[in-house]
Amino acid sequence: MFRRTAKEMRVVILAPVGRDAQLLAATLAAVKIESDTAANGELLLTKLGEGAGAAIIGEEALKVEYVTLLAEWLTSQPPWSDMPLVILTSSGRPTPQSQRRAHELQTLGNVTFIERPARPETVQTALLAALRARQRQYEMRSRQEELLRVNADLEEFAHSASHDLREPIRSISVYAEIIQKHYGNVLDHKGTEYLGFVRSAAARMETLLEDLLCYAQAAGIPDEFPEPIFAREALDAALENLAGSIQDCGANIEVGDMPHVRIRLAHLQQVFQNLIGNAIKYRNEAQPRVRVEARKEDSWWVFCIEDNGIGISKEYEETIFGIFKRLHTNQAYSGTGMGLAICKRVIERYRGRIWVESQPGHGSSFFFTLPS
Ligand code: ADP
């Protein structure tokens, strides 16, 4: 469990004029708040970087360049962090200059202004509230870290389980084949039937494990935007792998103009292959027609794979993207229920989205977005 250090709950004071810093430290100490003094804006940033619960800053100490640096530092903080800043504004009538600075400071985020001369209780109340808010942020961080740890453990488990289980399953398949070959003639009807069950169960298990491994591997895709690739290349590679099934069912595949997108080619190929493979697999009596196209929306490309197949009821439009989620038996349509889960994982690793719009009996349109 994460333990908060004293540094993480201290208040850094930047008030270089006269005895301001000393007085503020004493005011905070009276309510048991630890503090540390920074002599200038650069030191303030160093101390905040080392860990702090909040900062209290005399407005006059924040030169324009420090405001910019502080803003940069705040934006570079992790998502859970929103450092509370308490600014002691100058007393008297606000000049246009001080108003402009106040506006700049406001853009920094979690800022509270206290007008001077400030009563000690006002400063204490503001800082206690700021530290309470910071405490909640640390709790959020702990939860996020815990979640990441649990996720990493699960990934690791899925990866080694799918990897290590492949060998014994492979052996079952191989020995079942050997039995069939060498002892098939001494088996009676029941024996042959049962051996057939063993072989098809082993084959199914192999496919499941392959898909599970593929899913676990998708989690390892680095969180980065690679150089753009031509989506048409990934699509052609996917179509080549699907050539057999396209030909078998006489599917008609139409392709619109394809863009360049920031994703690894093998990953986009996999997404196309799963989606187009499904578009053909979940067909009805009509000749399968699949249309693949892309349109630009802001800095994203939206891809669409549209089919004229069996469609999906509204209530399942979300569930089908879960792992091992299927709407049919293996007898009706073969599959592992992993294809869409893999697509979702891959697309989300590139910060995109994937969803389906469909009407039962009237086909489906699968959409996904990728950065341009
Ligand atoms: P699998 O095809 O192996 O079952 P998927 O994850 O690819 O696994 O798909 C999950 C489920 O979503 C499928 O079992 C099917 O019910 C439904 N589905 C996927 N694509 C389509 C489609 N193009 N048309 C109709 N249903 C689909």
Short mmCIF file of N, CA and C and ligand atoms in Angstrom, two decimals, residues 278-279 281-282 307 310-312 320 325-328 335-341 364 366, ligand 1:
data_model
loop_
_atom_site.label_atom_id
_atom_site.label_comp_id
_atom_site.label_asym_id
_atom_site.label_seq_id
_atom_site.Cartn_x
_atom_site.Cartn_y
_atom_site.Cartn_z
N ASN A 278 -15.73 -11.36 -40.16
CA ASN A 278 -17.07 -11.44 -39.54
C ASN A 278 -18.16 -11.05 -40.53
N ALA A 279 -17.89 -9.99 -41.30
CA ALA A 279 -18.89 -9.49 -42.25
C ALA A 279 -19.29 -10.60 -43.22
N LYS A 281 -18.71 -13.99 -42.49
CA LYS A 281 -19.18 -15.15 -41.72
C LYS A 281 -20.65 -15.00 -41.30
N TYR A 282 -21.01 -13.81 -40.82
CA TYR A 282 -22.37 -13.62 -40.31
C TYR A 282 -23.30 -13.15 -41.43
N ASP A 307 -21.80 -4.40 -43.89
CA ASP A 307 -22.19 -5.66 -44.56
C ASP A 307 -23.71 -5.74 -44.69
N ILE A 310 -26.57 -10.77 -41.15
CA ILE A 310 -27.69 -11.04 -40.24
C ILE A 310 -27.99 -9.90 -39.27
N GLY A 311 -27.02 -9.01 -39.06
CA GLY A 311 -27.24 -7.87 -38.14
C GLY A 311 -27.17 -8.28 -36.68
N ILE A 312 -27.26 -7.28 -35.79
CA ILE A 312 -27.12 -7.50 -34.34
C ILE A 312 -28.19 -6.68 -33.62
N ILE A 320 -20.80 -7.47 -27.46
CA ILE A 320 -20.03 -8.29 -28.40
C ILE A 320 -18.55 -7.93 -28.43
N LYS A 325 -17.28 -13.23 -25.81
CA LYS A 325 -18.72 -12.95 -25.94
C LYS A 325 -19.18 -13.31 -27.35
N ARG A 326 -20.17 -14.22 -27.42
CA ARG A 326 -20.69 -14.67 -28.70
C ARG A 326 -22.21 -14.69 -28.63
N LEU A 327 -22.86 -14.53 -29.77
CA LEU A 327 -24.32 -14.55 -29.78
C LEU A 327 -24.85 -15.85 -30.38
N HIS A 328 -23.91 -16.73 -30.78
CA HIS A 328 -24.34 -17.95 -31.46
C HIS A 328 -23.59 -19.15 -30.95
N GLY A 335 -16.36 -19.90 -34.10
CA GLY A 335 -15.65 -18.71 -33.62
C GLY A 335 -15.31 -18.84 -32.15
N THR A 336 -14.48 -17.89 -31.67
CA THR A 336 -14.04 -17.94 -30.27
C THR A 336 -14.62 -16.81 -29.43
N GLY A 337 -15.20 -15.80 -30.08
CA GLY A 337 -15.71 -14.65 -29.34
C GLY A 337 -14.60 -13.70 -28.94
N MET A 338 -13.43 -13.82 -29.61
CA MET A 338 -12.29 -12.96 -29.26
C MET A 338 -12.00 -11.89 -30.32
N GLY A 339 -12.52 -12.10 -31.54
CA GLY A 339 -12.16 -11.21 -32.66
C GLY A 339 -12.41 -9.73 -32.37
N LEU A 340 -13.62 -9.43 -31.92
CA LEU A 340 -13.95 -8.01 -31.67
C LEU A 340 -13.23 -7.47 -30.45
N ALA A 341 -13.00 -8.36 -29.44
CA ALA A 341 -12.27 -7.91 -28.24
C ALA A 341 -10.85 -7.51 -28.64
N SER A 364 -24.84 -4.88 -40.77
CA SER A 364 -24.17 -4.13 -39.70
C SER A 364 -23.12 -3.21 -40.30
N PHE A 366 -19.60 -1.62 -38.87
CA PHE A 366 -18.62 -1.48 -37.78
C PHE A 366 -17.76 -0.26 -38.09
P1 ADP B 1 -16.54 -14.67 -33.07
O1 ADP B 1 -16.82 -14.24 -34.48
O2 ADP B 1 -15.36 -15.54 -32.96
O3 ADP B 1 -17.74 -15.20 -32.38
P2 ADP B 1 -16.18 -11.86 -32.45
O4 ADP B 1 -15.63 -11.25 -31.22
O5 ADP B 1 -15.52 -11.52 -33.73
O6 ADP B 1 -16.15 -13.40 -32.19
O7 ADP B 1 -17.71 -11.46 -32.54
C1 ADP B 1 -18.53 -11.54 -31.40
C2 ADP B 1 -19.97 -11.75 -31.79
O8 ADP B 1 -20.47 -10.57 -32.42
C3 ADP B 1 -20.18 -12.85 -32.80
O9 ADP B 1 -20.30 -14.11 -32.18
C4 ADP B 1 -21.44 -12.42 -33.52
O10 ADP B 1 -22.56 -12.84 -32.78
C5 ADP B 1 -21.38 -10.91 -33.45
N1 ADP B 1 -20.91 -10.31 -34.72
C6 ADP B 1 -19.66 -9.89 -34.98
N2 ADP B 1 -19.57 -9.37 -36.21
C7 ADP B 1 -20.80 -9.45 -36.76
C8 ADP B 1 -21.39 -9.07 -38.01
N3 ADP B 1 -20.65 -8.48 -38.98
N4 ADP B 1 -22.70 -9.30 -38.18
C9 ADP B 1 -23.45 -9.88 -37.23
N5 ADP B 1 -22.99 -10.26 -36.03
C10 ADP B 1 -21.67 -10.06 -35.79
#
